[in-house]
mmCIF file of C-alpha atoms in Angstrom:
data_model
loop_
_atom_site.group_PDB
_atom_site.id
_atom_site.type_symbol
_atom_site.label_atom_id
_atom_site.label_comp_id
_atom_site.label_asym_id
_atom_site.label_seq_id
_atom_site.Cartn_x
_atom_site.Cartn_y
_atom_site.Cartn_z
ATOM 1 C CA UNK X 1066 11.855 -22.646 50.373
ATOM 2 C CA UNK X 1067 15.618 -23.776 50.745
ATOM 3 C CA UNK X 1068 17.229 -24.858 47.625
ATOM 4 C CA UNK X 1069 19.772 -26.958 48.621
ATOM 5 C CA UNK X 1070 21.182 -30.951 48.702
ATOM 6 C CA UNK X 1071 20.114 -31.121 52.193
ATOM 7 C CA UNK X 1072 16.299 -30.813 51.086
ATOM 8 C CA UNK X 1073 15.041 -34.471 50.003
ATOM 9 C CA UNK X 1074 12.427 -33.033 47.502
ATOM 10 C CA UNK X 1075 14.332 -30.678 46.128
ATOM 11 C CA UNK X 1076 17.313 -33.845 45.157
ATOM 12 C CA UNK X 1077 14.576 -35.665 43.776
ATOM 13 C CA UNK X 1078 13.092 -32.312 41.617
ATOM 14 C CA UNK X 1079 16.803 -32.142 40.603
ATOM 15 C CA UNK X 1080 16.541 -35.798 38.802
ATOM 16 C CA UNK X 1081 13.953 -35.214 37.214
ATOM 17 C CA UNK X 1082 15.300 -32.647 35.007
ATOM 18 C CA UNK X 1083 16.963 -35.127 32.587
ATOM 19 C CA UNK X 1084 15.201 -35.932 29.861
ATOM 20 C CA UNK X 1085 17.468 -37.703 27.636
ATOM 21 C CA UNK X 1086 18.271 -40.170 31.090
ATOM 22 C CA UNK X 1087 17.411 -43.649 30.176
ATOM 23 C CA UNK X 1088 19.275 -47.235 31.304
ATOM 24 C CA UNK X 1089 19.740 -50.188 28.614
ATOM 25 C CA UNK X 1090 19.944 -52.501 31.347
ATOM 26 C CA UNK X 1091 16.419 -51.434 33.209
ATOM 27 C CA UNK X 1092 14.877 -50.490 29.929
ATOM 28 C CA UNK X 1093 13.422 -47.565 31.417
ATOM 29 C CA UNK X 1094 13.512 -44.142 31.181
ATOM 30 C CA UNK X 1095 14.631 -42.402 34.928
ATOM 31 C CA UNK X 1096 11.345 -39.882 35.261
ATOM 32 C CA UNK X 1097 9.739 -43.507 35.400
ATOM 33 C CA UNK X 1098 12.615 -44.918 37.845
ATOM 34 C CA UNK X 1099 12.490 -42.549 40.176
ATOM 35 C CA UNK X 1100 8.850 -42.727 41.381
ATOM 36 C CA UNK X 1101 8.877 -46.588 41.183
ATOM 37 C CA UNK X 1102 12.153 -46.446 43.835
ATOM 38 C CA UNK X 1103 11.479 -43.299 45.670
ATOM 39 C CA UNK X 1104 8.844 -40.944 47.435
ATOM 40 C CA UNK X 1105 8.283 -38.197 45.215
ATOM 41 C CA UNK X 1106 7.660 -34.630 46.188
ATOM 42 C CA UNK X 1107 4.131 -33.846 47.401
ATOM 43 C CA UNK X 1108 1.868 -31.357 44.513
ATOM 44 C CA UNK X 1109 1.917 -28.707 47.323
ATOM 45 C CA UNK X 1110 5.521 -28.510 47.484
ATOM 46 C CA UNK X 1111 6.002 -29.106 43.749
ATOM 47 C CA UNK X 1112 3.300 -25.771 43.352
ATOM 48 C CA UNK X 1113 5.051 -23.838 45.998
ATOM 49 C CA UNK X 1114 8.534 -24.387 43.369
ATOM 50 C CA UNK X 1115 7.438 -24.345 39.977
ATOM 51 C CA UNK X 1116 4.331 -21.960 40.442
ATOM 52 C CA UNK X 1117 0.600 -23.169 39.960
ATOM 53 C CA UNK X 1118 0.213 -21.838 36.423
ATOM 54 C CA UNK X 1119 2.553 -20.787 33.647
ATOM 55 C CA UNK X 1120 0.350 -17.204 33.295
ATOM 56 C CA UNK X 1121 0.881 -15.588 35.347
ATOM 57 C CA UNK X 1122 3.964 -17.302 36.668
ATOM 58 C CA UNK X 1123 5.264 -17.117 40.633
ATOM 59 C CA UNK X 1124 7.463 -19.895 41.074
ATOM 60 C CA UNK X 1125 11.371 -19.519 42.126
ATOM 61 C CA UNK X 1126 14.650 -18.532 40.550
ATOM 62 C CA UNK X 1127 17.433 -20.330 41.126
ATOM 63 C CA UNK X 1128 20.586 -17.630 40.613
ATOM 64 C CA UNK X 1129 24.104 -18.059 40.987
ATOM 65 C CA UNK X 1130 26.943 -15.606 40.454
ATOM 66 C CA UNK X 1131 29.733 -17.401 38.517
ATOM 67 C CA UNK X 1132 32.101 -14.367 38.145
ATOM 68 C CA UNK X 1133 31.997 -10.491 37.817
ATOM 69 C CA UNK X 1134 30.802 -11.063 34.330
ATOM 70 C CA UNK X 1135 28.629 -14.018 34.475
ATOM 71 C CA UNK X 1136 24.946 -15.122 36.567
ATOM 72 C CA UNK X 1137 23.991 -18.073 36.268
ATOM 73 C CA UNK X 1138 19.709 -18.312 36.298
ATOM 74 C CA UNK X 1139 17.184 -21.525 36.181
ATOM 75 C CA UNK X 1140 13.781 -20.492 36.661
ATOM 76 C CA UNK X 1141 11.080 -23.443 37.543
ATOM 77 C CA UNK X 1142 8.199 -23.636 36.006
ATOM 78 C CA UNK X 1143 5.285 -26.183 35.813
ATOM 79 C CA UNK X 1144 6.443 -27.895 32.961
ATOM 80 C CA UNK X 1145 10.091 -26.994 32.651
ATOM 81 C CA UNK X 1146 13.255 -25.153 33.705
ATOM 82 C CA UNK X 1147 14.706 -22.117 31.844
ATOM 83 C CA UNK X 1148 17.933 -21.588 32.160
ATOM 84 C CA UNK X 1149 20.177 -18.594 31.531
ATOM 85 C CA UNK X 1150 23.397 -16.898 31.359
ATOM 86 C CA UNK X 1151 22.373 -12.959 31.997
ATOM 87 C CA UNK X 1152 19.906 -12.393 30.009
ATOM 88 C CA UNK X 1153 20.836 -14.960 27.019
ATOM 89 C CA UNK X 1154 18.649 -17.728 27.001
ATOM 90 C CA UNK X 1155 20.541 -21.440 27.260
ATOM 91 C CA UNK X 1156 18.109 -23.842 27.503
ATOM 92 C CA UNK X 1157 15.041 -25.820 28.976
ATOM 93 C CA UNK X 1158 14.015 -28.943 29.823
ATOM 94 C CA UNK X 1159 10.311 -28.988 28.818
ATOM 95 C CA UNK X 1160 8.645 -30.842 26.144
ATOM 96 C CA UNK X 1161 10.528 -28.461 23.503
ATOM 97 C CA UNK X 1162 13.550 -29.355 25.024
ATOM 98 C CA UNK X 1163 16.681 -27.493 24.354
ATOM 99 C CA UNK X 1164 19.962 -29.002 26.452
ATOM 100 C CA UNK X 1165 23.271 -30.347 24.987
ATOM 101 C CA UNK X 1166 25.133 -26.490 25.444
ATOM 102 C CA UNK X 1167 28.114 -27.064 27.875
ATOM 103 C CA UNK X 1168 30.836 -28.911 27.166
ATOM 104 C CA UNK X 1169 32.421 -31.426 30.555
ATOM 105 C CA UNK X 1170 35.375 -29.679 30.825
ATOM 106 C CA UNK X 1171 33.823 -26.366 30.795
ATOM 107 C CA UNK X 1172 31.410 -27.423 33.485
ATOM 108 C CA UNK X 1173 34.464 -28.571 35.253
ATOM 109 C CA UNK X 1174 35.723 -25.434 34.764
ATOM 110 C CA UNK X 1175 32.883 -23.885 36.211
ATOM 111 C CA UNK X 1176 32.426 -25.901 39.451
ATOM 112 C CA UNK X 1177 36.670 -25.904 40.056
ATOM 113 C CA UNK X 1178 35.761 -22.040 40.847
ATOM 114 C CA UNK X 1179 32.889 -22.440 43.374
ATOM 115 C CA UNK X 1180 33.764 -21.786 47.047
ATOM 116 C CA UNK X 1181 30.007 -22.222 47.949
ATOM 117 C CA UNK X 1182 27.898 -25.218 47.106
ATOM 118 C CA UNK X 1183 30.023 -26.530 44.066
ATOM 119 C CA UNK X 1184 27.464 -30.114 43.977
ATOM 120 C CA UNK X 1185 24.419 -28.159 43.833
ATOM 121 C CA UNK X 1186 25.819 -25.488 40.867
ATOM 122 C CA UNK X 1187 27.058 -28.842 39.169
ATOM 123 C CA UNK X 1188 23.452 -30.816 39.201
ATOM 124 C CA UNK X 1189 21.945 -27.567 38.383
ATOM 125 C CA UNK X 1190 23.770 -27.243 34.989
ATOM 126 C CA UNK X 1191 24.440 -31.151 33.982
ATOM 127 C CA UNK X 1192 21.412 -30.997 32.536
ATOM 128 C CA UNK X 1193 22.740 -28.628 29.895
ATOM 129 C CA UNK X 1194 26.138 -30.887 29.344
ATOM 130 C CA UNK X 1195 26.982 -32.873 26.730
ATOM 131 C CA UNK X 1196 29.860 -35.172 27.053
ATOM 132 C CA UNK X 1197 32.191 -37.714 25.060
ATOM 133 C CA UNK X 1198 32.613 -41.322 24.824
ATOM 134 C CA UNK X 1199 36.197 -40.824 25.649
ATOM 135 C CA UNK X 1200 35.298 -39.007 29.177
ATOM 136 C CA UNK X 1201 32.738 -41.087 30.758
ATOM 137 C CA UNK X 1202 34.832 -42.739 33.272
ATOM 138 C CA UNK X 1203 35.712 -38.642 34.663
ATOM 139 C CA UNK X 1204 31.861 -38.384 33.960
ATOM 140 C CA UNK X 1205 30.735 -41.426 36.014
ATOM 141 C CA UNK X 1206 33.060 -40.752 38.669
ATOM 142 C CA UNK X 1207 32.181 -36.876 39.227
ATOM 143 C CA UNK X 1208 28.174 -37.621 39.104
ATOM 144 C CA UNK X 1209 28.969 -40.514 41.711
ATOM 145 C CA UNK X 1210 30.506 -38.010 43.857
ATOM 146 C CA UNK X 1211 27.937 -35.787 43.596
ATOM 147 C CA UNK X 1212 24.946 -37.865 44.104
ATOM 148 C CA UNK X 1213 26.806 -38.540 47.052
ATOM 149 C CA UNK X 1214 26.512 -35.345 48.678
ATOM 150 C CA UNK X 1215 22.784 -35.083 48.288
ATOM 151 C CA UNK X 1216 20.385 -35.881 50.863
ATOM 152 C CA UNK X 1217 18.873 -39.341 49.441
ATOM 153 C CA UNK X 1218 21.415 -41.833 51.280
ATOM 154 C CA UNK X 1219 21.394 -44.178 48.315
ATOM 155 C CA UNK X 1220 22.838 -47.767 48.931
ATOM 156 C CA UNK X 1221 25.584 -48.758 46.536
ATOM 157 C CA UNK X 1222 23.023 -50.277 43.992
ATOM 158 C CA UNK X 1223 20.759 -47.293 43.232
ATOM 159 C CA UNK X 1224 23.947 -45.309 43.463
ATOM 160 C CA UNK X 1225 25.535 -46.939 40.221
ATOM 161 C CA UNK X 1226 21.857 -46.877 38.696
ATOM 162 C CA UNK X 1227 21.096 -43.028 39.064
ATOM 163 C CA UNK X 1228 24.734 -42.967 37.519
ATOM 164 C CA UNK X 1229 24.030 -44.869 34.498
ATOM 165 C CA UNK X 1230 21.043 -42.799 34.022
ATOM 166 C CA UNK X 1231 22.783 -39.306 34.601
ATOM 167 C CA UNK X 1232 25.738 -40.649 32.616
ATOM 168 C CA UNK X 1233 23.404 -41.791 29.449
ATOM 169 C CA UNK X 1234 21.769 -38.009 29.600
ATOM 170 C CA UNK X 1235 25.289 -36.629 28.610
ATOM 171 C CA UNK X 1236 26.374 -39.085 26.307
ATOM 172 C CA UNK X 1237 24.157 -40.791 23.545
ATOM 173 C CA UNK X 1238 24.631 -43.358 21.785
ATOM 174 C CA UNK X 1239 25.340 -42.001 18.308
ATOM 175 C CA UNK X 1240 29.309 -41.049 18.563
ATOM 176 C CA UNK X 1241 29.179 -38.359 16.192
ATOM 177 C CA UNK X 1242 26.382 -36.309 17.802
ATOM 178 C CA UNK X 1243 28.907 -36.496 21.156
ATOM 179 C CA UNK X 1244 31.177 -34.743 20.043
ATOM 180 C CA UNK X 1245 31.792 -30.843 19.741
ATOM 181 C CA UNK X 1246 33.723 -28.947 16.838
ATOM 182 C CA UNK X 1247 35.460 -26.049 17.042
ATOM 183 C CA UNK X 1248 34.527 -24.231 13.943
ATOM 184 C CA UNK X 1249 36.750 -21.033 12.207
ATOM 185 C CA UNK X 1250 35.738 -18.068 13.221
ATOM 186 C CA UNK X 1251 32.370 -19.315 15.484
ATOM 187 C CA UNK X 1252 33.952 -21.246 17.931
ATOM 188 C CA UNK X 1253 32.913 -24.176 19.574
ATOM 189 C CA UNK X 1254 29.515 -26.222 18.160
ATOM 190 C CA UNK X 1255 27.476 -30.146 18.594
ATOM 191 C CA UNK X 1256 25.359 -31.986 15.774
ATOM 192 C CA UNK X 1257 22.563 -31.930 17.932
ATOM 193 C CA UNK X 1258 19.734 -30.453 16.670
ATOM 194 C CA UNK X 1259 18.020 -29.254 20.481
ATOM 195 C CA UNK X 1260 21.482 -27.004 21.617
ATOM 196 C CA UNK X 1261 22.167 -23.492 21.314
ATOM 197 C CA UNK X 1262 25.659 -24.534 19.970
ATOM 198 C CA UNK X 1263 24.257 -26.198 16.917
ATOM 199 C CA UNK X 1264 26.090 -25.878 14.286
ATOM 200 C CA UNK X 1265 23.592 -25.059 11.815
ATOM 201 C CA UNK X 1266 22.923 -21.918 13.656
ATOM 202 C CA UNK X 1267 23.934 -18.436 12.817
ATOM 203 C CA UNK X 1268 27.233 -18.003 12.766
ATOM 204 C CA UNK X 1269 26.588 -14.790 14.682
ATOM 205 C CA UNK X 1270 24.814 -16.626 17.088
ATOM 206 C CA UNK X 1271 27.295 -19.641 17.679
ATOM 207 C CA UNK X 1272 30.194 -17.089 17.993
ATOM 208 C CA UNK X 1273 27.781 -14.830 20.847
ATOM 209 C CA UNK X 1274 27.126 -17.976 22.624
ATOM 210 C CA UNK X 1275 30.702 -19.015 22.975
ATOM 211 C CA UNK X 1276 31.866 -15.847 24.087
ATOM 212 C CA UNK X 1277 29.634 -15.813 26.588
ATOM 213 C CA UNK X 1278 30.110 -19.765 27.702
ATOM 214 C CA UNK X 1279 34.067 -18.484 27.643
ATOM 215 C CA UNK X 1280 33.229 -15.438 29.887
ATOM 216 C CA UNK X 1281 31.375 -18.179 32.467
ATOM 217 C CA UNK X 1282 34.642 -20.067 33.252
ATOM 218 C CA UNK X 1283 36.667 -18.157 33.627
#
Protein backbone atom coordinates (compact mmCIF):
# COMPACT_ATOMS: atom_id res chain seq x y z
CA UNK A 1 0.00 0.00 0.00
CA UNK A 2 1.46 3.48 -1.17
CA UNK A 3 0.95 6.24 1.20
CA UNK A 4 1.06 9.09 -0.74
CA UNK A 5 -1.17 12.33 -2.32
CA UNK A 6 -1.23 10.56 -5.51
CA UNK A 7 -3.50 7.69 -3.93
CA UNK A 8 -7.31 8.98 -4.01
CA UNK A 9 -8.28 6.87 -0.88
CA UNK A 10 -5.59 7.51 0.97
CA UNK A 11 -6.45 11.86 0.47
CA UNK A 12 -9.78 11.07 1.46
CA UNK A 13 -8.52 8.73 4.78
CA UNK A 14 -6.37 11.87 5.36
CA UNK A 15 -9.72 14.15 5.84
CA UNK A 16 -11.15 12.25 7.82
CA UNK A 17 -8.80 12.58 10.59
CA UNK A 18 -10.22 15.94 11.82
CA UNK A 19 -12.45 15.77 14.30
CA UNK A 20 -12.92 19.17 15.52
CA UNK A 21 -13.64 20.12 11.37
CA UNK A 22 -17.03 21.57 11.15
CA UNK A 23 -18.46 24.65 8.68
CA UNK A 24 -21.01 27.38 10.14
CA UNK A 25 -22.12 27.99 6.78
CA UNK A 26 -23.03 24.08 5.81
CA UNK A 27 -23.89 23.31 9.38
CA UNK A 28 -22.20 20.16 9.14
CA UNK A 29 -19.55 18.46 10.50
CA UNK A 30 -16.77 17.32 7.46
CA UNK A 31 -16.72 13.27 8.38
CA UNK A 32 -20.46 13.90 7.21
CA UNK A 33 -19.33 16.22 4.12
CA UNK A 34 -17.09 14.17 2.75
CA UNK A 35 -19.17 11.03 1.99
CA UNK A 36 -22.18 13.18 0.87
CA UNK A 37 -19.56 14.93 -1.94
CA UNK A 38 -17.16 12.17 -2.52
CA UNK A 39 -16.56 8.30 -3.07
CA UNK A 40 -15.22 7.03 0.00
CA UNK A 41 -12.64 4.34 0.36
CA UNK A 42 -13.90 0.77 -0.10
CA UNK A 43 -13.93 -1.52 3.70
CA UNK A 44 -11.27 -3.72 1.97
CA UNK A 45 -8.93 -1.02 1.46
CA UNK A 46 -9.86 0.77 4.70
CA UNK A 47 -8.98 -3.04 6.50
CA UNK A 48 -5.90 -3.47 4.48
CA UNK A 49 -4.77 0.35 6.34
CA UNK A 50 -6.09 0.45 9.66
CA UNK A 51 -6.01 -3.42 10.39
CA UNK A 52 -9.28 -5.59 10.86
CA UNK A 53 -9.21 -5.57 14.66
CA UNK A 54 -7.56 -3.48 17.34
CA UNK A 55 -6.18 -7.04 19.13
CA UNK A 56 -4.19 -8.09 17.69
CA UNK A 57 -3.40 -5.11 15.52
CA UNK A 58 -1.67 -5.34 11.73
CA UNK A 59 -2.40 -2.24 10.13
CA UNK A 60 0.45 0.35 8.82
CA UNK A 61 2.86 2.87 10.24
CA UNK A 62 3.25 5.87 8.77
CA UNK A 63 7.13 7.07 9.79
CA UNK A 64 8.98 9.97 8.89
CA UNK A 65 12.48 11.06 9.88
CA UNK A 66 12.37 14.80 10.77
CA UNK A 67 16.06 15.15 11.86
CA UNK A 68 18.93 13.08 13.48
CA UNK A 69 17.06 13.46 16.69
CA UNK A 70 13.50 13.29 15.81
CA UNK A 71 10.86 10.35 13.91
CA UNK A 72 7.94 11.27 13.31
CA UNK A 73 5.19 8.00 13.70
CA UNK A 74 1.17 7.76 13.02
CA UNK A 75 0.02 4.37 13.31
CA UNK A 76 -3.70 3.56 11.81
CA UNK A 77 -5.89 1.83 13.52
CA UNK A 78 -9.65 0.95 13.18
CA UNK A 79 -10.86 3.62 15.13
CA UNK A 80 -8.04 6.11 15.30
CA UNK A 81 -4.50 7.32 14.57
CA UNK A 82 -1.66 7.38 17.16
CA UNK A 83 0.75 9.56 16.67
CA UNK A 84 4.28 9.91 18.00
CA UNK A 85 7.49 11.60 18.36
CA UNK A 86 10.06 8.49 19.21
CA UNK A 87 8.61 6.81 21.54
CA UNK A 88 6.57 9.80 23.37
CA UNK A 89 3.11 9.56 22.70
CA UNK A 90 1.43 12.98 20.99
CA UNK A 91 -1.84 12.27 20.24
CA UNK A 92 -4.91 10.47 18.55
CA UNK A 93 -7.77 11.09 16.83
CA UNK A 94 -10.23 8.48 18.18
CA UNK A 95 -13.21 8.94 20.25
CA UNK A 96 -10.78 9.92 23.30
CA UNK A 97 -9.34 12.35 21.23
CA UNK A 98 -6.16 14.02 22.12
CA UNK A 99 -4.93 16.82 19.27
CA UNK A 100 -4.28 20.58 19.80
CA UNK A 101 -0.09 19.85 20.45
CA UNK A 102 1.75 21.81 17.64
CA UNK A 103 1.81 25.16 17.37
CA UNK A 104 1.51 26.78 13.17
CA UNK A 105 4.69 28.10 13.16
CA UNK A 106 6.31 25.10 14.49
CA UNK A 107 4.60 22.97 11.90
CA UNK A 108 5.90 25.49 9.50
CA UNK A 109 8.98 24.95 10.87
CA UNK A 110 8.77 21.44 10.37
CA UNK A 111 7.60 21.22 6.72
CA UNK A 112 10.27 24.40 5.66
CA UNK A 113 12.87 21.38 6.32
CA UNK A 114 11.35 18.58 4.16
CA UNK A 115 13.13 17.85 0.85
CA UNK A 116 10.73 14.85 0.30
CA UNK A 117 6.97 15.03 0.32
CA UNK A 118 6.61 18.31 2.47
CA UNK A 119 2.29 18.23 1.65
CA UNK A 120 1.94 14.81 2.79
CA UNK A 121 4.24 15.35 6.30
CA UNK A 122 2.05 18.63 6.61
CA UNK A 123 -1.64 16.83 6.34
CA UNK A 124 -0.20 14.13 8.37
CA UNK A 125 0.46 16.39 11.44
CA UNK A 126 -2.37 19.31 10.99
CA UNK A 127 -4.36 17.26 12.74
CA UNK A 128 -2.27 17.81 15.85
CA UNK A 129 -2.09 21.87 15.21
CA UNK A 130 -3.66 24.37 16.89
CA UNK A 131 -3.64 27.79 15.48
CA UNK A 132 -4.62 31.58 16.21
CA UNK A 133 -7.20 33.92 15.17
CA UNK A 134 -4.50 36.25 14.15
CA UNK A 135 -2.91 33.53 11.57
CA UNK A 136 -5.73 32.16 9.69
CA UNK A 137 -5.24 33.97 6.54
CA UNK A 138 -1.26 32.06 6.52
CA UNK A 139 -3.52 29.08 7.71
CA UNK A 140 -6.13 29.22 4.90
CA UNK A 141 -3.67 29.92 2.37
CA UNK A 142 -1.08 26.98 3.26
CA UNK A 143 -4.09 24.25 3.59
CA UNK A 144 -5.32 25.67 0.09
CA UNK A 145 -2.02 24.91 -1.25
CA UNK A 146 -1.90 21.76 0.04
CA UNK A 147 -5.19 20.36 -0.79
CA UNK A 148 -4.00 21.34 -3.99
CA UNK A 149 -1.37 18.91 -4.40
CA UNK A 150 -3.49 15.94 -3.51
CA UNK A 151 -5.02 13.71 -5.91
CA UNK A 152 -8.89 14.79 -5.57
CA UNK A 153 -8.92 17.60 -8.42
CA UNK A 154 -11.35 19.71 -6.44
CA UNK A 155 -13.13 22.60 -8.39
CA UNK A 156 -12.74 26.01 -6.80
CA UNK A 157 -15.97 25.54 -4.64
CA UNK A 158 -15.18 22.37 -2.66
CA UNK A 159 -11.68 23.76 -2.58
CA UNK A 160 -12.65 26.84 -0.28
CA UNK A 161 -15.12 24.34 1.59
CA UNK A 162 -12.53 21.56 2.63
CA UNK A 163 -10.61 24.86 3.67
CA UNK A 164 -13.12 26.20 5.93
CA UNK A 165 -13.41 22.87 7.42
CA UNK A 166 -9.55 22.20 7.86
CA UNK A 167 -9.22 25.84 8.92
CA UNK A 168 -12.15 25.53 11.76
CA UNK A 169 -10.17 22.16 13.08
CA UNK A 170 -7.19 24.50 14.06
CA UNK A 171 -8.91 27.35 15.26
CA UNK A 172 -12.13 27.31 17.53
CA UNK A 173 -14.19 29.58 18.25
CA UNK A 174 -13.42 30.43 21.88
CA UNK A 175 -10.25 32.98 21.50
CA UNK A 176 -8.73 32.13 24.63
CA UNK A 177 -8.50 28.35 24.14
CA UNK A 178 -6.44 29.47 20.65
CA UNK A 179 -3.95 30.65 22.02
CA UNK A 180 -0.63 29.13 23.54
CA UNK A 181 1.41 30.48 26.67
CA UNK A 182 4.73 30.24 27.25
CA UNK A 183 4.95 29.43 30.87
CA UNK A 184 8.40 29.98 33.31
CA UNK A 185 10.29 27.29 33.48
CA UNK A 186 7.77 24.64 31.34
CA UNK A 187 7.72 26.21 28.21
CA UNK A 188 5.17 26.48 25.81
CA UNK A 189 1.26 25.30 26.84
CA UNK A 190 -2.91 25.67 25.35
CA UNK A 191 -6.18 25.81 27.61
CA UNK A 192 -7.37 22.93 25.94
CA UNK A 193 -8.19 20.27 27.95
CA UNK A 194 -7.51 17.16 24.99
CA UNK A 195 -3.46 18.36 24.28
CA UNK A 196 -0.39 17.10 25.67
CA UNK A 197 0.62 20.82 26.17
CA UNK A 198 -2.13 21.49 28.62
CA UNK A 199 -1.32 23.54 30.98
CA UNK A 200 -2.69 21.84 33.85
CA UNK A 201 -0.29 19.09 33.27
CA UNK A 202 2.84 18.27 35.10
CA UNK A 203 5.15 20.66 34.91
CA UNK A 204 7.64 17.86 34.28
CA UNK A 205 5.64 16.74 31.62
CA UNK A 206 4.92 20.15 29.77
CA UNK A 207 8.70 20.99 29.99
CA UNK A 208 9.58 17.03 28.37
CA UNK A 209 7.11 17.68 25.73
CA UNK A 210 8.53 20.97 24.63
CA UNK A 211 11.90 19.86 24.52
CA UNK A 212 11.10 17.35 22.46
CA UNK A 213 8.56 19.52 20.03
CA UNK A 214 11.91 21.98 20.06
CA UNK A 215 14.22 19.03 19.08
CA UNK A 216 11.52 18.28 15.97
CA UNK A 217 12.18 21.65 14.22
CA UNK A 218 14.95 22.12 14.27
Amino acid sequence: MQLNLSDKNFCLFLLTQFPFASDDELETMLTDYLPEHFSMPPGEWWEELTGKTEAPWDGYTYVHRLNEAVTFFAEFHPNETIYFFNDTYLGNTGGNFHLSLLRWTELQAIISKDETDPSLLFFMLLPLVAGNRSELAEITAAITDHLKEMALELPADQLEILTRFLGSHLIFGEEESDIFEHLPDTGWAINRNHSERNRRNRAEDLRSINQLIGSATL
